[in-house]
Amino acid sequence: PNTISMETTMAAQLTLADWTKRAGQKVSRTQLFIDGKFVDAASGRTFESINPRDGSIIAHVAEGDVEDVNRAVAVAKRTFEAGIWSEMAPLDRKNVMLKWAQLIRDHAEELALLETMNCGKPISDSLNVDVASCANNIQWYAETIDKVYGEIAPVPRDSIALIEREPMGVVGAVVPWNYPLIISSWKVGAALAGGNSVILKPAEQSPLSALLFAELAVQAGLPAGVFNVVNGFGPSCGGTLGKHMDVNKLAFTGSTEVGKYFLKYSAESNAKAVSLELGGKTPHVVLSDCPDIDAAASAIAWGVFYNAGQTCHAGTRMVVDQKIEDELLQKIQDVSKTIMPGDTYDPKTAMGTIVDRSQFDRVNEYINIGKSEGAIVHTGGTPVEPVKGGIFIPPTIFKGVKPGMRIEQEEIFGPVLGSIRVTSDEDAVRIANDSQYGLGAALWTRDVSKAHKIARQLRAGTVWVNTFDRSSITTPFGGFKQSGTGRDRSLHSIEGYTNLKTTWIQL
């Protein structure tokens, strides 16, 4: 995929020894960030932040609870109603966010190391993909602020009807641990561009980069209280945001199971707007006329093994014509040998860890389920330990996967690919669509007419043709079916953080 760069100039400037030494320094930002300053949790409680690289304790992080969420929401509501951000001139708001983007770049190495320590990402990816994307996203949203226009409706000539977009008010953003900075920048960037005040609840596995992210926003000139971060656990923090009567919009990325709770919370509270980017089980539909099997093998391998498979739209199902399955599997296996787990502090490492012990156990359980269902392990399937105490799973490929198997239907969220053999294009499309999910899909064919026809048939928010995971902040991202509602990225995402208002003037 175009976002992947394993050995880049930035990462190459520091060695494994350099990153290891830096990781041994004390982490200074471990509190909550409310009203522009770091504060302890009201209860005084903390929780351990664990490094999946070796199981070591990174820091003890403030554990926010109901009282802390209430405090953050009250601050966000006060700042919104005061208009210190929502009523600020568009050019001034843009300049603040542009400065913020630059500060993210200036602190790229620190942010990247926090991301790697929390999530087990290879340091090269954290630096050159996650932090770089975060800065670019904030810059892009900044540039939209003074370029979104209102409308005048075509009403009778004795009236004027103005149609404008206004901020919703207080936005709660609950983000996952697989791409903390990138997904936070999608939601927080769009919400702030729309003029809202925000409370970010990072995943308990990955709170550290979010705290520096918010601090840099205030250093850039974002008024105190407009952007707050409350670390903590799902029920006490995320659930409280979902149920809060003063939260006007809740944006969530995570599992389908948890996403449904936020719909319930909305119904039980103030009917707040909810946008959900949920699970996925992306199919690669590889037809017999695949134009470039080598390119397909590379894209499929990277598309499922990148980030140790912990990607919502990872291409975990390969629906392939029987004529080319064996050749394609061998080529994918060859590519996978270049994406093996290694020390996350080594700039040359291509694959990092599973995020925590619970997820590690879940992935291994699914590997065992696949074996018990009769699927055949083509490669991988056994944990490795390139760093003592770390939780690493190598690229794993199953062949002989049948439609309806649990490993074919359920989201594993690990580096596990299943190959499903088909005998016709019609069967391939039917099996690809036979899923509760619809986040992404890919199609490999040299027939342009067939490509257009099948792309329309695939029920997914994004369909890639003869490529995979190509993306841009300018294109919307989200799913069909139980992969969620609403969209991140693009101007359409800002629509999700604003309300339309009509002002009718009788002349």
XYZ file of N, CA, C and O in Angstrom, residues 281 304 315-319 329 396-401 407-408 416-420:
84
model
N -14.337 -7.333 7.607
C -13.857 -8.657 7.175
C -13.648 -8.566 5.663
O -14.299 -9.247 4.872
N -2.979 -7.455 4.917
C -3.470 -8.200 6.076
C -2.419 -8.318 7.172
O -2.756 -8.440 8.351
N -7.494 -6.910 4.684
C -8.043 -7.855 3.708
C -7.864 -9.292 4.167
O -6.991 -10.027 3.676
N -8.697 -9.730 5.076
C -8.507 -11.025 5.745
C -9.116 -12.205 4.999
O -8.823 -13.352 5.333
N -9.969 -11.943 4.001
C -10.585 -13.030 3.223
C -10.120 -12.924 1.775
O -10.343 -11.903 1.125
N -9.496 -13.972 1.273
C -9.105 -14.009 -0.134
C -10.047 -14.972 -0.858
O -9.983 -16.189 -0.659
N -10.926 -14.412 -1.671
C -11.879 -15.196 -2.442
C -11.295 -15.319 -3.843
O -11.361 -14.380 -4.639
N -1.113 -18.151 -3.517
C -0.751 -18.441 -2.129
C 0.761 -18.521 -1.956
O 1.310 -18.035 -0.959
N 0.117 -15.511 9.235
C -0.525 -16.831 9.255
C -1.522 -16.913 8.107
O -2.351 -16.016 7.941
N -1.432 -17.989 7.325
C -2.317 -18.177 6.169
C -3.018 -19.521 6.292
O -2.377 -20.552 6.493
N -4.330 -19.499 6.160
C -5.141 -20.720 6.096
C -5.594 -20.942 4.657
O -6.049 -20.017 3.991
N -5.487 -22.166 4.194
C -6.123 -22.546 2.934
C -7.214 -23.569 3.248
O -7.300 -24.071 4.366
N -8.061 -23.829 2.261
C -9.162 -24.758 2.508
C -10.245 -24.164 3.387
O -11.018 -24.896 4.016
N -10.324 -22.833 3.456
C -11.365 -22.179 4.246
C -12.692 -22.261 3.483
O -12.745 -22.005 2.273
N -13.638 -18.547 11.188
C -12.491 -17.717 10.779
C -12.767 -16.996 9.466
O -12.041 -16.063 9.107
N -13.826 -17.408 8.750
C -14.208 -16.720 7.521
C -15.223 -15.617 7.785
O -15.291 -14.646 7.037
N -3.926 -12.860 10.176
C -4.458 -14.151 9.748
C -5.256 -13.960 8.457
O -6.231 -13.207 8.419
N -4.841 -14.660 7.402
C -5.495 -14.615 6.100
C -6.138 -15.962 5.813
O -5.522 -17.003 6.029
N -7.379 -15.957 5.335
C -8.052 -17.174 4.923
C -8.305 -17.182 3.433
O -8.779 -16.199 2.865
N -7.982 -18.296 2.760
C -8.182 -18.421 1.317
C -9.405 -19.286 1.044
O -9.481 -20.436 1.486
N -10.370 -18.724 0.307
C -11.605 -19.420 -0.056
C -11.600 -19.618 -1.558
O -11.578 -18.649 -2.322
